[in-house]
Amino acid sequence: MKRLLLLFCFLCMLFISVSSESSKLGKYVVITFSSDIDKHCGIKNYHWIIDSDSLSDRVVYMSPLYLAMEDSILYSFCANDKIFYSGRTWEGGYMESYVKRQNEFLSVILKYKRKIMNMKVKLANGKTENICIYATPIMADFVTCNSCCDNKPPLNTLVYILKEDSEFYYDDSFFKDKNDVEKLMIRYNFIDFRKTFESYSGRVAKIKEW
């Protein structure tokens, strides 16, 4: 009986700890664009992110989500100097544990993704590109920084990168409200989702305005 009581107390403490951690995390929706334009390389995914609370605003913005942070110097620049050097290779040592964490985060995104839209785009060469758009509501904590590249000042494109010590969870409360799906019915063709780290007008990509 005592063992059962101790086990029950432990599970309660664990639940409280997880709930407390979750309450500190921001709520977002990761938008994944899957394109079949390159038949040789197969399906390619591009990831963007939206603040869940902003979906009811008159103007909605979407930012690039960077999931390949392998260099400690690049991460340090973003976290401390608020600049992300797009396309730049540094030699600051690889963050193997963080790369593993990023891959786990990506696994959550892909595991719980939900298709919200299909697009067909007619290309200049006459071929058709099929694009599937998925949404994954998540809870996590990020660092943000402005994209930059060699010999240019920081751009207004805000890049999101998972914080090194952040927990992350699938937000199972999001799709319980049917209006949440309607909020995601946005004109995603307004942007070129491949230009993840190139310049856009405004601080991030504007995808809805009433």
Short mmCIF file of C-alpha atoms in Angstrom, two decimals:
data_model
loop_
_atom_site.label_atom_id
_atom_site.label_comp_id
_atom_site.label_asym_id
_atom_site.label_seq_id
_atom_site.Cartn_x
_atom_site.Cartn_y
_atom_site.Cartn_z
CA MET A 1 0.00 0.00 0.00
CA LYS A 2 2.82 2.39 0.87
CA ARG A 3 4.52 1.65 -2.44
CA LEU A 4 1.34 2.44 -4.34
CA LEU A 5 0.97 5.68 -2.41
CA LEU A 6 4.58 6.65 -3.14
CA LEU A 7 4.10 5.82 -6.83
CA PHE A 8 0.93 7.93 -6.93
CA CYS A 9 2.74 10.88 -5.31
CA PHE A 10 5.62 10.56 -7.76
CA LEU A 11 3.27 10.56 -10.76
CA CYS A 12 1.45 13.61 -9.39
CA MET A 13 4.72 15.47 -8.94
CA LEU A 14 5.78 14.52 -12.46
CA PHE A 15 2.47 15.75 -13.88
CA ILE A 16 2.73 19.04 -12.00
CA SER A 17 6.32 19.49 -13.20
CA VAL A 18 5.40 18.89 -16.85
CA SER A 19 2.34 21.15 -16.58
CA SER A 20 4.44 23.90 -15.02
CA GLU A 21 7.06 23.61 -17.77
CA SER A 22 4.39 23.65 -20.48
CA SER A 23 2.84 26.84 -19.09
CA LYS A 24 6.13 28.66 -19.60
CA LEU A 25 6.32 27.75 -23.28
CA GLY A 26 4.90 29.80 -26.13
CA LYS A 27 2.22 28.38 -28.41
CA TYR A 28 2.92 28.24 -32.12
CA VAL A 29 1.82 26.54 -35.32
CA VAL A 30 4.52 25.15 -37.58
CA ILE A 31 3.55 25.31 -41.25
CA THR A 32 5.27 22.70 -43.42
CA PHE A 33 5.29 23.07 -47.21
CA SER A 34 5.98 19.77 -48.99
CA SER A 35 6.91 20.15 -52.64
CA ASP A 36 7.50 17.56 -55.34
CA ILE A 37 9.15 19.99 -57.77
CA ASP A 38 12.45 18.07 -57.77
CA LYS A 39 11.56 14.59 -59.00
CA HIS A 40 15.12 13.34 -58.50
CA CYS A 41 15.39 14.33 -54.82
CA GLY A 42 11.83 13.42 -53.87
CA ILE A 43 9.61 15.45 -51.56
CA LYS A 44 11.30 18.47 -49.97
CA ASN A 45 9.96 20.18 -46.84
CA TYR A 46 10.16 23.85 -45.91
CA HIS A 47 9.22 24.91 -42.37
CA TRP A 48 7.74 28.22 -41.22
CA ILE A 49 6.16 29.24 -37.93
CA ILE A 50 3.22 31.36 -36.73
CA ASP A 51 2.44 32.59 -33.22
CA SER A 52 -0.88 30.89 -32.37
CA ASP A 53 -2.20 33.94 -30.54
CA SER A 54 -1.74 36.07 -33.67
CA LEU A 55 -4.10 33.99 -35.82
CA SER A 56 -7.07 36.10 -34.73
CA ASP A 57 -5.30 39.39 -35.51
CA ARG A 58 -6.13 41.57 -38.49
CA VAL A 59 -2.63 40.97 -39.83
CA VAL A 60 -0.87 37.61 -39.60
CA TYR A 61 2.84 37.09 -40.14
CA MET A 62 4.82 33.92 -40.71
CA SER A 63 8.54 33.50 -40.02
CA PRO A 64 11.16 31.00 -41.20
CA LEU A 65 11.87 28.16 -38.76
CA TYR A 66 15.50 27.06 -38.91
CA LEU A 67 16.05 23.40 -38.04
CA ALA A 68 19.68 22.80 -38.98
CA MET A 69 21.67 24.67 -36.33
CA GLU A 70 24.93 22.69 -36.15
CA ASP A 71 27.45 25.36 -35.28
CA SER A 72 27.85 26.88 -31.82
CA ILE A 73 29.05 30.25 -33.17
CA LEU A 74 25.99 30.67 -35.40
CA TYR A 75 23.71 29.87 -32.47
CA SER A 76 25.63 32.29 -30.24
CA PHE A 77 25.26 35.09 -32.80
CA CYS A 78 21.53 34.53 -32.98
CA ALA A 79 21.02 34.21 -29.22
CA ASN A 80 23.24 37.11 -28.18
CA ASP A 81 23.73 39.49 -31.12
CA LYS A 82 20.31 38.84 -32.64
CA ILE A 83 21.82 38.28 -36.10
CA PHE A 84 21.59 35.10 -38.16
CA TYR A 85 24.22 34.84 -40.89
CA SER A 86 22.38 33.18 -43.73
CA GLY A 87 24.52 30.84 -45.82
CA ARG A 88 27.65 31.45 -43.75
CA THR A 89 29.85 28.56 -42.60
CA TRP A 90 31.78 28.96 -39.36
CA GLU A 91 34.19 26.68 -37.57
CA GLY A 92 32.99 26.95 -34.01
CA GLY A 93 32.50 23.27 -33.29
CA TYR A 94 29.39 21.23 -33.86
CA MET A 95 26.69 21.06 -31.21
CA GLU A 96 25.99 17.34 -31.51
CA SER A 97 23.56 17.16 -28.57
CA TYR A 98 21.64 20.16 -29.91
CA VAL A 99 21.50 18.71 -33.43
CA LYS A 100 19.98 15.57 -31.90
CA ARG A 101 17.45 17.73 -30.05
CA GLN A 102 16.56 19.56 -33.26
CA ASN A 103 15.96 16.22 -34.97
CA GLU A 104 13.68 15.15 -32.12
CA PHE A 105 11.81 18.43 -32.48
CA LEU A 106 11.45 17.84 -36.23
CA SER A 107 10.12 14.35 -35.52
CA VAL A 108 7.36 15.86 -33.36
CA ILE A 109 6.50 18.32 -36.13
CA LEU A 110 6.23 15.61 -38.77
CA LYS A 111 4.52 13.05 -36.54
CA TYR A 112 1.63 15.34 -35.58
CA LYS A 113 1.31 17.35 -38.78
CA ARG A 114 -2.19 17.76 -40.22
CA LYS A 115 -2.88 18.54 -43.86
CA ILE A 116 -4.79 21.77 -44.27
CA MET A 117 -4.41 22.61 -47.96
CA ASN A 118 -3.22 21.45 -51.40
CA MET A 119 -1.87 23.76 -54.08
CA LYS A 120 -1.03 23.09 -57.70
CA VAL A 121 1.34 25.52 -59.38
CA LYS A 122 1.87 25.68 -63.14
CA LEU A 123 5.57 26.16 -63.85
CA ALA A 124 7.14 28.08 -66.73
CA ASN A 125 8.30 24.81 -68.33
CA GLY A 126 4.72 23.53 -68.45
CA LYS A 127 5.09 21.09 -65.57
CA THR A 128 2.90 21.13 -62.49
CA GLU A 129 4.22 21.35 -58.94
CA ASN A 130 2.13 19.72 -56.23
CA ILE A 131 2.39 21.41 -52.84
CA CYS A 132 0.90 19.98 -49.65
CA ILE A 133 0.59 22.33 -46.68
CA TYR A 134 0.57 20.90 -43.17
CA ALA A 135 0.07 22.46 -39.74
CA THR A 136 1.54 21.25 -36.44
CA PRO A 137 0.54 23.13 -33.26
CA ILE A 138 3.41 23.01 -30.77
CA MET A 139 4.57 24.50 -27.48
CA ALA A 140 8.22 25.51 -27.30
CA ASP A 141 10.64 28.35 -26.59
CA PHE A 142 12.71 30.01 -29.32
CA VAL A 143 15.46 32.52 -29.88
CA THR A 144 14.81 34.97 -32.72
CA CYS A 145 17.21 36.98 -34.81
CA ASN A 146 17.35 38.99 -38.01
CA SER A 147 18.73 37.27 -41.10
CA CYS A 148 21.97 38.63 -42.51
CA CYS A 149 24.62 37.67 -45.01
CA ASP A 150 28.10 38.80 -46.02
CA ASN A 151 28.59 42.51 -46.78
CA LYS A 152 24.94 43.34 -46.10
CA PRO A 153 23.19 44.78 -43.05
CA PRO A 154 20.73 42.62 -41.11
CA LEU A 155 17.49 42.08 -43.00
CA ASN A 156 14.02 42.45 -41.55
CA THR A 157 13.31 38.75 -41.89
CA LEU A 158 12.86 37.32 -38.41
CA VAL A 159 14.25 33.79 -38.06
CA TYR A 160 13.07 31.40 -35.32
CA ILE A 161 15.49 28.83 -33.82
CA LEU A 162 14.64 26.39 -31.04
CA LYS A 163 16.22 27.52 -27.79
CA GLU A 164 19.04 25.23 -26.73
CA ASP A 165 17.46 24.25 -23.39
CA SER A 166 13.82 24.41 -24.45
CA GLU A 167 11.33 21.62 -23.93
CA PHE A 168 8.78 21.10 -26.68
CA TYR A 169 5.40 19.44 -26.90
CA TYR A 170 2.58 18.85 -29.35
CA ASP A 171 -0.24 21.25 -28.49
CA ASP A 172 -3.20 18.85 -28.47
CA SER A 173 -5.62 21.62 -27.45
CA PHE A 174 -5.35 23.50 -30.74
CA PHE A 175 -7.49 21.51 -33.16
CA LYS A 176 -10.24 20.87 -30.61
CA ASP A 177 -11.86 24.13 -31.70
CA LYS A 178 -13.12 23.98 -35.30
CA ASN A 179 -12.38 27.70 -35.64
CA ASP A 180 -8.67 26.92 -35.27
CA VAL A 181 -8.73 25.16 -38.64
CA GLU A 182 -10.52 28.11 -40.25
CA LYS A 183 -7.89 30.49 -38.87
CA LEU A 184 -5.26 28.58 -40.82
CA MET A 185 -7.04 28.98 -44.16
CA ILE A 186 -4.65 31.71 -45.25
CA ARG A 187 -3.32 32.70 -48.68
CA TYR A 188 -0.02 30.85 -48.40
CA ASN A 189 0.66 31.40 -52.10
CA PHE A 190 1.32 35.04 -51.19
CA ILE A 191 4.94 34.16 -50.44
CA ASP A 192 7.64 32.03 -52.02
CA PHE A 193 8.15 29.60 -49.17
CA ARG A 194 11.50 28.46 -50.60
CA LYS A 195 13.08 31.85 -49.99
CA THR A 196 13.24 31.08 -46.32
CA PHE A 197 16.20 33.30 -45.53
CA GLU A 198 15.99 35.94 -48.25
CA SER A 199 14.63 39.43 -47.81
CA TYR A 200 10.91 40.13 -47.50
CA SER A 201 9.22 43.45 -47.02
CA GLY A 202 8.33 43.88 -43.38
CA ARG A 203 9.79 42.15 -40.36
CA VAL A 204 8.50 38.77 -41.53
CA ALA A 205 6.27 37.44 -44.32
CA LYS A 206 2.77 38.91 -44.20
CA ILE A 207 0.21 36.23 -45.08
CA LYS A 208 -3.11 37.77 -44.10
CA GLU A 209 -4.58 41.25 -43.86
CA TRP A 210 -8.25 42.09 -43.55
#
